[in-house]
Coordinates of C-alpha atoms and ligand atoms in Angstrom, one line a residue:
M1 CA 0.3 -0.1 -0.1
A2 CA 1.2 3.3 -0.8
L3 CA 0.1 7.0 -0.1
I4 CA -0.4 8.7 -3.2
V5 CA -1.2 12.3 -3.8
Q6 CA -3.0 13.2 -6.7
K7 CA -3.4 17.0 -8.5
Y8 CA -6.1 17.5 -11.0
G9 CA -5.7 20.7 -12.8
G10 CA -8.6 23.1 -14.0
S11 CA -9.1 21.5 -17.3
S12 CA -9.6 18.0 -15.8
V13 CA -12.5 18.9 -13.7
A14 CA -14.2 21.5 -16.1
D15 CA -17.6 20.0 -15.9
A16 CA -19.9 17.2 -14.2
E17 CA -18.9 14.8 -16.8
S18 CA -15.2 15.7 -16.2
I19 CA -15.6 15.3 -12.3
K20 CA -17.0 12.2 -12.6
R21 CA -14.0 10.7 -14.5
V22 CA -11.7 11.9 -12.1
A23 CA -13.6 10.8 -9.0
K24 CA -13.6 7.2 -11.0
R25 CA -9.6 7.6 -11.2
I26 CA -9.4 8.4 -7.9
V27 CA -11.5 5.7 -6.7
D28 CA -9.9 3.0 -8.8
T29 CA -6.3 4.1 -6.9
R30 CA -8.2 3.5 -3.8
R31 CA -9.3 0.3 -5.2
A32 CA -5.8 -0.8 -5.7
G33 CA -5.2 -0.7 -2.2
H34 CA -3.5 3.0 -1.7
E35 CA -4.3 5.9 0.5
V36 CA -5.1 8.8 -1.5
V37 CA -4.9 12.4 -1.4
V38 CA -6.1 14.9 -4.0
A39 CA -5.2 18.2 -4.5
V40 CA -7.7 20.0 -7.0
S41 CA -8.1 23.2 -8.9
A42 CA -11.0 25.2 -9.9
M43 CA -13.2 24.2 -12.5
G44 CA -12.0 25.2 -16.1
D45 CA -11.4 28.9 -16.5
T46 CA -13.2 29.6 -12.8
T47 CA -10.2 31.5 -11.6
D48 CA -10.0 33.8 -15.0
E49 CA -13.8 34.2 -14.9
L50 CA -13.5 35.6 -11.0
L51 CA -10.7 37.7 -11.5
D52 CA -12.5 39.3 -14.6
L53 CA -15.8 39.8 -12.2
A54 CA -13.4 41.3 -9.5
G55 CA -12.0 43.7 -12.2
Q56 CA -15.7 44.6 -13.1
V57 CA -16.5 46.1 -9.4
A58 CA -13.1 47.5 -8.5
P59 CA -10.3 48.7 -11.0
I60 CA -7.5 47.5 -8.1
P61 CA -9.5 44.9 -5.9
A62 CA -8.3 44.5 -2.4
P63 CA -5.7 41.9 -2.1
R64 CA -7.5 40.3 0.7
E65 CA -10.6 40.3 -0.8
L66 CA -9.4 38.7 -4.1
D67 CA -7.9 36.0 -2.3
M68 CA -11.4 35.2 -0.5
L69 CA -12.7 35.6 -4.0
L70 CA -10.4 33.3 -5.8
S71 CA -10.5 30.6 -3.2
S72 CA -13.7 30.1 -3.6
G73 CA -13.1 28.5 -7.2
E74 CA -11.4 25.2 -5.7
R75 CA -13.8 24.9 -2.9
I76 CA -16.5 24.2 -5.6
S77 CA -14.3 21.5 -7.3
M78 CA -13.6 20.0 -4.1
A79 CA -17.1 19.2 -2.6
L80 CA -18.2 18.3 -5.9
L81 CA -15.7 16.0 -6.3
A82 CA -16.0 14.3 -3.0
M83 CA -19.9 14.0 -3.6
A84 CA -18.9 12.1 -7.0
I85 CA -16.7 9.8 -4.9
H86 CA -19.6 9.4 -2.5
S87 CA -21.8 8.3 -5.1
M88 CA -19.6 5.5 -6.1
G89 CA -19.9 4.3 -2.6
F90 CA -16.8 5.4 -1.0
E91 CA -16.2 7.8 1.7
A92 CA -14.4 11.2 0.8
R93 CA -13.7 14.0 2.8
S94 CA -12.8 17.7 1.2
F95 CA -10.8 20.3 3.1
T96 CA -10.0 24.2 2.4
G97 CA -6.1 25.1 2.7
S98 CA -6.8 26.2 6.3
Q99 CA -8.4 22.9 7.5
A100 CA -5.4 20.9 5.5
G101 CA -3.0 22.9 7.5
M102 CA -1.6 25.0 4.6
I103 CA 0.3 27.6 6.4
T104 CA 1.4 30.3 4.2
D105 CA 3.1 34.0 4.7
A106 CA 0.9 36.7 4.3
T107 CA 1.6 37.8 0.8
H108 CA -1.9 37.6 -0.8
G109 CA -1.9 36.7 -4.4
A110 CA 1.7 35.2 -4.2
A111 CA 1.8 33.2 -0.6
R112 CA 4.7 31.0 0.2
I113 CA 4.0 28.0 2.1
V114 CA 5.8 28.2 5.6
D115 CA 4.5 25.0 7.2
V116 CA 2.2 22.2 6.5
T117 CA 0.2 20.7 9.5
P118 CA -2.0 18.0 7.6
V119 CA -3.3 16.9 11.0
R120 CA -7.2 16.3 10.1
L121 CA -6.1 15.1 6.7
R122 CA -4.0 12.0 8.6
E123 CA -7.1 11.5 10.5
A124 CA -9.5 11.1 7.8
L125 CA -6.9 8.8 6.0
D126 CA -6.5 6.6 9.2
E127 CA -10.2 6.4 9.0
G128 CA -10.0 5.0 5.4
A129 CA -11.5 8.0 3.9
I130 CA -9.9 9.5 0.4
V131 CA -9.0 13.3 1.3
I132 CA -9.8 15.9 -1.4
V133 CA -7.8 19.3 -0.2
A134 CA -8.5 22.6 -2.2
G135 CA -5.5 23.7 -4.1
F136 CA -3.9 27.5 -4.4
Q137 CA -5.0 28.1 -0.9
G138 CA -3.5 29.0 2.4
F139 CA -4.0 30.6 5.7
N140 CA -1.6 33.1 7.6
R141 CA -1.5 32.6 11.3
D142 CA -0.8 36.4 12.1
T143 CA -3.3 37.8 10.0
R144 CA -5.9 34.8 10.0
D145 CA -6.8 35.3 6.8
I146 CA -7.0 33.2 3.8
T147 CA -4.1 33.2 1.1
T148 CA -3.6 32.2 -2.4
L149 CA -0.2 30.9 -3.7
G150 CA -0.2 32.4 -7.1
R151 CA -1.7 31.5 -10.6
G152 CA -0.9 27.9 -11.2
G153 CA -0.6 27.3 -7.3
S154 CA -2.4 23.5 -7.2
D155 CA 1.0 22.0 -8.3
T156 CA 2.5 23.5 -5.1
T157 CA -0.2 22.3 -2.9
A158 CA 0.0 18.8 -4.0
V159 CA 3.7 18.9 -3.7
A160 CA 3.7 20.4 -0.2
L161 CA 1.1 18.0 0.8
A162 CA 3.2 14.8 -0.5
A163 CA 5.9 16.3 1.1
A164 CA 4.2 16.8 4.7
L165 CA 2.5 13.2 4.6
D166 CA 5.4 11.5 3.3
A167 CA 3.6 10.2 0.2
D168 CA 5.6 7.7 -2.2
V169 CA 4.4 9.9 -5.4
C170 CA 2.6 13.0 -6.4
E171 CA 0.9 12.2 -9.4
I172 CA -0.1 15.8 -11.5
Y173 CA -2.8 15.4 -13.8
S174 CA -3.3 17.6 -16.5
D175 CA -4.7 17.5 -20.1
V176 CA -1.2 16.6 -21.6
D177 CA 0.7 13.4 -21.6
G178 CA 3.4 14.5 -19.8
I179 CA 6.4 16.5 -20.1
F180 CA 7.8 16.8 -23.9
T181 CA 11.2 17.6 -25.1
A182 CA 9.6 20.9 -26.4
D183 CA 6.4 22.6 -26.6
P184 CA 4.2 20.2 -29.1
R185 CA 2.3 23.6 -30.4
V186 CA 5.5 25.2 -31.3
V187 CA 7.4 22.0 -32.3
P188 CA 5.3 19.5 -33.7
L189 CA 8.1 16.6 -33.9
A190 CA 8.2 17.1 -29.9
R191 CA 8.6 13.7 -28.0
K192 CA 7.2 12.8 -24.8
L193 CA 10.1 12.0 -22.1
D194 CA 9.5 8.9 -20.0
R195 CA 11.7 10.5 -17.6
V196 CA 13.3 13.8 -17.0
G197 CA 16.0 14.7 -13.7
S198 CA 14.3 17.1 -11.6
E199 CA 17.2 19.7 -11.8
E200 CA 16.4 19.6 -15.9
M201 CA 13.0 19.8 -15.3
L202 CA 13.5 23.0 -12.9
E203 CA 15.2 24.9 -15.8
L204 CA 12.9 23.9 -18.5
A205 CA 10.0 25.3 -16.0
A206 CA 12.1 28.4 -15.3
N207 CA 12.6 29.0 -18.9
G208 CA 8.9 28.8 -20.5
A209 CA 8.0 24.9 -20.2
K210 CA 4.2 25.6 -18.6
V211 CA 3.3 21.6 -17.8
L212 CA 4.8 22.2 -14.2
Y213 CA 4.8 25.2 -12.1
I214 CA 8.3 26.3 -11.0
R215 CA 7.6 26.7 -7.6
A216 CA 6.1 23.0 -7.5
V217 CA 9.3 21.6 -8.8
E218 CA 11.6 23.6 -6.8
Y219 CA 9.9 22.3 -3.8
A220 CA 9.7 18.9 -4.9
R221 CA 13.4 19.1 -5.1
R222 CA 14.0 20.5 -1.4
H223 CA 11.7 17.9 -0.2
G224 CA 12.5 14.7 -2.2
V225 CA 9.2 14.7 -3.7
L226 CA 9.0 11.9 -6.6
I227 CA 6.6 13.7 -9.5
H228 CA 4.9 11.8 -11.9
A229 CA 3.3 14.0 -14.6
R230 CA 0.4 12.2 -16.2
S231 CA -2.8 12.9 -18.7
T232 CA -6.2 12.7 -16.8
F233 CA -7.6 11.8 -20.6
S234 CA -5.4 9.0 -21.4
S235 CA -3.9 5.8 -19.6
G236 CA -0.6 6.9 -20.8
E237 CA 2.7 6.3 -18.4
G238 CA 3.3 10.2 -18.4
T239 CA 6.9 11.3 -17.2
W240 CA 8.8 10.5 -14.0
V241 CA 10.5 13.6 -12.9
L242 CA 13.4 11.8 -11.0
D243 CA 16.4 12.9 -8.6
A244 CA 19.4 10.9 -9.7
S245 CA 20.2 10.2 -5.9
K246 CA 16.7 8.9 -5.2
K247 CA 15.4 5.5 -6.1
S248 CA 11.6 4.4 -5.8
P249 CA 10.3 1.2 -6.1
L250 CA 7.2 2.7 -8.2
V251 CA 9.2 4.0 -11.0
P252 CA 9.6 1.1 -13.7
E253 CA 12.8 -0.4 -14.6
G254 CA 13.4 -0.9 -17.9
A255 CA 14.8 2.1 -20.0
T256 CA 17.5 3.2 -18.0
M257 CA 18.1 6.6 -16.9
E258 CA 20.5 7.3 -19.7
E259 CA 21.5 11.0 -19.6
P260 CA 20.6 12.7 -22.5
I261 CA 23.1 15.5 -23.4
V262 CA 20.2 17.6 -24.3
A263 CA 16.5 16.9 -22.7
G264 CA 14.6 19.5 -24.1
V265 CA 14.2 23.1 -25.9
A266 CA 12.0 25.8 -24.0
T267 CA 10.6 28.5 -25.4
D268 CA 9.4 31.8 -24.0
L269 CA 7.5 34.7 -25.5
S270 CA 6.4 36.1 -22.2
Q271 CA 9.6 38.5 -21.7
A272 CA 11.1 42.0 -22.6
K273 CA 13.9 43.3 -23.0
I274 CA 15.0 46.8 -22.0
T275 CA 18.4 48.7 -22.7
V276 CA 20.0 51.3 -20.6
I277 CA 21.9 53.5 -23.0
G278 CA 25.3 55.3 -22.2
V279 CA 25.8 54.4 -18.7
P280 CA 29.1 55.8 -17.2
D281 CA 31.3 53.1 -17.1
V282 CA 32.4 53.6 -13.4
P283 CA 32.3 50.9 -10.6
G284 CA 28.5 51.2 -8.8
K285 CA 26.4 52.1 -12.0
A286 CA 25.1 48.4 -12.2
A287 CA 24.3 48.3 -8.5
D288 CA 22.5 51.3 -8.8
I289 CA 20.5 50.2 -12.1
F290 CA 19.5 46.9 -10.5
K291 CA 18.7 48.4 -7.2
I292 CA 16.2 50.6 -8.8
V293 CA 14.9 47.7 -11.3
A294 CA 14.6 45.4 -7.8
K295 CA 12.6 48.1 -5.9
S296 CA 10.3 48.4 -8.9
G297 CA 9.4 44.7 -7.9
A298 CA 10.5 43.3 -11.5
N299 CA 12.4 40.1 -11.7
V300 CA 15.4 40.3 -13.7
D301 CA 16.7 37.2 -16.1
M302 CA 19.1 37.8 -18.2
I303 CA 21.8 40.7 -18.1
V304 CA 24.6 41.7 -20.9
Q305 CA 26.9 44.5 -20.4
N306 CA 28.7 45.6 -23.7
V307 CA 32.3 47.0 -23.9
S308 CA 32.5 50.7 -23.4
A309 CA 33.4 53.1 -25.9
A310 CA 37.0 54.2 -25.0
A311 CA 36.2 57.6 -26.3
T312 CA 33.0 58.3 -24.3
G313 CA 33.6 56.2 -20.8
R314 CA 30.1 54.9 -21.7
T315 CA 28.6 51.6 -21.7
D316 CA 25.0 49.9 -22.6
I317 CA 23.4 47.6 -20.2
S318 CA 20.7 45.0 -21.4
F319 CA 18.4 43.0 -19.4
T320 CA 15.1 41.0 -20.0
L321 CA 12.1 40.9 -17.6
P322 CA 8.7 39.6 -17.7
K323 CA 6.6 41.9 -20.0
T324 CA 4.1 42.5 -17.3
D325 CA 7.1 43.9 -15.4
A326 CA 8.4 46.3 -17.9
T327 CA 6.4 49.2 -17.5
T328 CA 7.3 49.9 -13.8
A329 CA 10.7 48.9 -14.5
L330 CA 11.0 51.7 -17.2
K331 CA 9.0 54.2 -15.0
A332 CA 11.3 53.5 -12.1
L333 CA 14.7 53.8 -14.1
S334 CA 13.3 57.2 -15.8
G335 CA 12.5 58.7 -12.6
E336 CA 16.5 58.3 -11.5
Q337 CA 18.0 59.1 -14.8
A338 CA 19.8 62.2 -13.7
E339 CA 21.1 60.5 -10.6
V340 CA 22.4 57.4 -12.3
G341 CA 23.4 59.4 -15.2
F342 CA 22.6 57.1 -18.1
Q343 CA 21.5 59.0 -21.7
S344 CA 18.3 56.9 -22.7
L345 CA 16.2 53.6 -22.1
V346 CA 15.0 51.5 -25.3
H347 CA 12.2 49.1 -24.6
D348 CA 11.5 45.8 -26.7
D349 CA 9.0 43.5 -26.1
Q350 CA 9.4 41.4 -29.3
I351 CA 11.9 39.2 -28.0
G352 CA 11.5 35.4 -27.8
K353 CA 14.0 33.2 -25.4
L354 CA 14.8 30.0 -26.5
S355 CA 16.8 27.7 -24.1
V356 CA 18.5 24.3 -24.5
V357 CA 18.4 22.2 -21.1
G358 CA 20.4 19.1 -20.5
A359 CA 22.3 17.5 -17.6
G360 CA 24.8 16.0 -20.2
M361 CA 26.3 19.4 -20.9
R362 CA 28.2 19.4 -18.0
T363 CA 30.5 16.7 -19.5
H364 CA 29.9 17.1 -23.2
S365 CA 31.5 19.8 -25.5
G366 CA 30.3 21.3 -28.2
V367 CA 26.8 21.6 -27.1
S368 CA 26.7 25.3 -27.5
A369 CA 28.3 25.0 -31.3
T370 CA 25.3 22.9 -32.3
L371 CA 22.9 25.4 -31.0
F372 CA 24.6 28.5 -32.8
E373 CA 25.1 26.5 -36.1
A374 CA 21.5 25.5 -36.3
L375 CA 20.4 29.4 -35.9
S376 CA 22.9 30.4 -38.2
L377 CA 21.6 28.3 -40.8
A378 CA 18.0 29.6 -40.0
G379 CA 19.4 32.9 -40.5
V380 CA 18.3 33.7 -37.0
N381 CA 20.3 36.6 -35.4
I382 CA 21.3 36.1 -31.6
E383 CA 20.8 39.0 -29.7
M384 CA 21.7 37.8 -26.1
I385 CA 23.4 34.7 -24.6
S386 CA 23.3 33.1 -21.1
T387 CA 24.1 29.7 -19.8
S388 CA 24.0 27.9 -16.3
E389 CA 25.8 24.5 -15.9
I390 CA 23.0 22.8 -17.6
R391 CA 21.5 25.1 -19.8
I392 CA 22.1 27.6 -22.9
S393 CA 19.7 30.6 -23.2
V394 CA 19.5 33.0 -26.1
V395 CA 17.2 35.8 -27.1
V396 CA 16.2 36.1 -30.8
R397 CA 13.2 38.2 -32.4
G398 CA 9.7 36.8 -31.0
V399 CA 9.0 36.0 -34.6
D400 CA 11.8 33.7 -35.4
L401 CA 11.3 31.8 -32.0
A402 CA 9.1 29.0 -33.4
E403 CA 11.2 28.3 -36.4
A404 CA 14.4 28.5 -34.5
A405 CA 13.2 26.1 -31.9
R406 CA 11.9 23.7 -34.6
L407 CA 15.6 23.7 -36.1
V408 CA 17.4 23.6 -33.1
H409 CA 15.2 20.6 -31.8
T410 CA 16.3 18.7 -35.0
A411 CA 19.6 19.5 -34.4
Y412 CA 20.1 18.0 -31.1
G413 CA 18.5 14.7 -32.5
L414 CA 15.4 15.2 -30.6
D415 CA 12.7 14.8 -33.3
G416 CA 10.1 12.1 -32.8
D417 CA 8.9 9.9 -35.6
A418 CA 5.8 11.4 -36.0
E419 CA 4.0 14.6 -34.9
A420 CA 2.5 14.7 -31.0
T421 CA -1.1 14.5 -30.4
V422 CA -1.9 17.6 -28.9
H423 CA -5.0 17.6 -27.1
A424 CA -7.3 20.7 -26.9
G425 CA -5.2 21.3 -23.6
T426 CA -3.4 24.0 -22.1
G427 CA -1.4 21.6 -20.0
R428 CA -3.2 22.6 -17.1
Ligands
LIG1 N1 -7.3 27.7 -9.8 C1 -5.5 28.6 -9.8 C2 -5.6 29.0 -11.3 O1 -6.0 28.9 -12.3 C3 -4.7 27.4 -9.4 C4 -4.6 26.3 -10.5 O2 -5.0 26.2 -11.5 O3 -3.3 25.4 -10.0 O4 -4.4 29.7 -11.2
MG2 MG1 -6.7 26.8 -13.2

């Protein structure tokens, strides 16, 4: 008997029929003799609809009330799911985030889990019940208010529950078959991976892959939670997200974990680039600039500084950040232009980021040459480059991104034999 945590995304519980289908899957797992804890998202596009509604009654909804509102979405799906399970003759009990002991900090809209005290869940399991928990929400002990974890937060709920209950596996169900070597909507010949290293998964998620949320992957790595990404709509084997150091009896042997040089290609159109032109080339200026940007709340990703022109003693600094942060960052920088002494700012929101990720990069040379060669054959200009130990990222024109991704995917030998089936899905 294992303790299995399952997470079902919004598209898996979009209507009554889907809820019944999910209930059946849960009951089948229980029938197989396992203890089951489920984290569930709000039905379909409920969260977006609630957000939209909030925007109609207030230009800037109060964060506390917004969390009250959004957390109601998951209450609906958890109760319906428990009812559906009852009608199949099984005992199920639903719990809100606070009942489940999801303790977070007080940051409305982007709360971080600080503790999980699943006392009531453990009791319910001991009494033989299936446990259903509302994803995406928590409770702060100081303010005694309901919080939410940020969009896509139900993945994190599931992983945190798995860690706190010492579950054998955390199954993340969505409407795609697992983790692919690239987004199949961008690269039709993308292949589903049977397994991927957790470190690679972290880089893929951080660089645009949307199947798993980065905070959930981080949490899983930190707490040694085994993630299994699967589809609600098929019985395929999905993808195991593995820690090289950890073994689990649940993971099928067979295809041994051969370490591919490149595991996948991630694409991201959500970033913008800001260039600060004519920055005095003296110590302290980069510090000034990025202090201002950080204070504006923007999350900087890549940074490039050009060589300075000897004649002028000035240099240009470019960085990328989420498109949604760009306006505030630009405003903050303009406000301090005189103090910092730069000449002007350029905002470019037509960029695309392509990243190649693979643990094998550590021990293989020539990985970046293959990337640059593929881009050069495609006539795609590289605007910025950054690397980590297991990743190379380039910024290109946004319009070139899809074509570049296909060619790079082919260049690394990642193409499958046939086009991947793309369900209508969003990966959630
Ligand atoms: N319902 C929330 C959202 O749509 C949380 C989730 O789906 O994971 O972002
Ligand atoms: Mg959702």
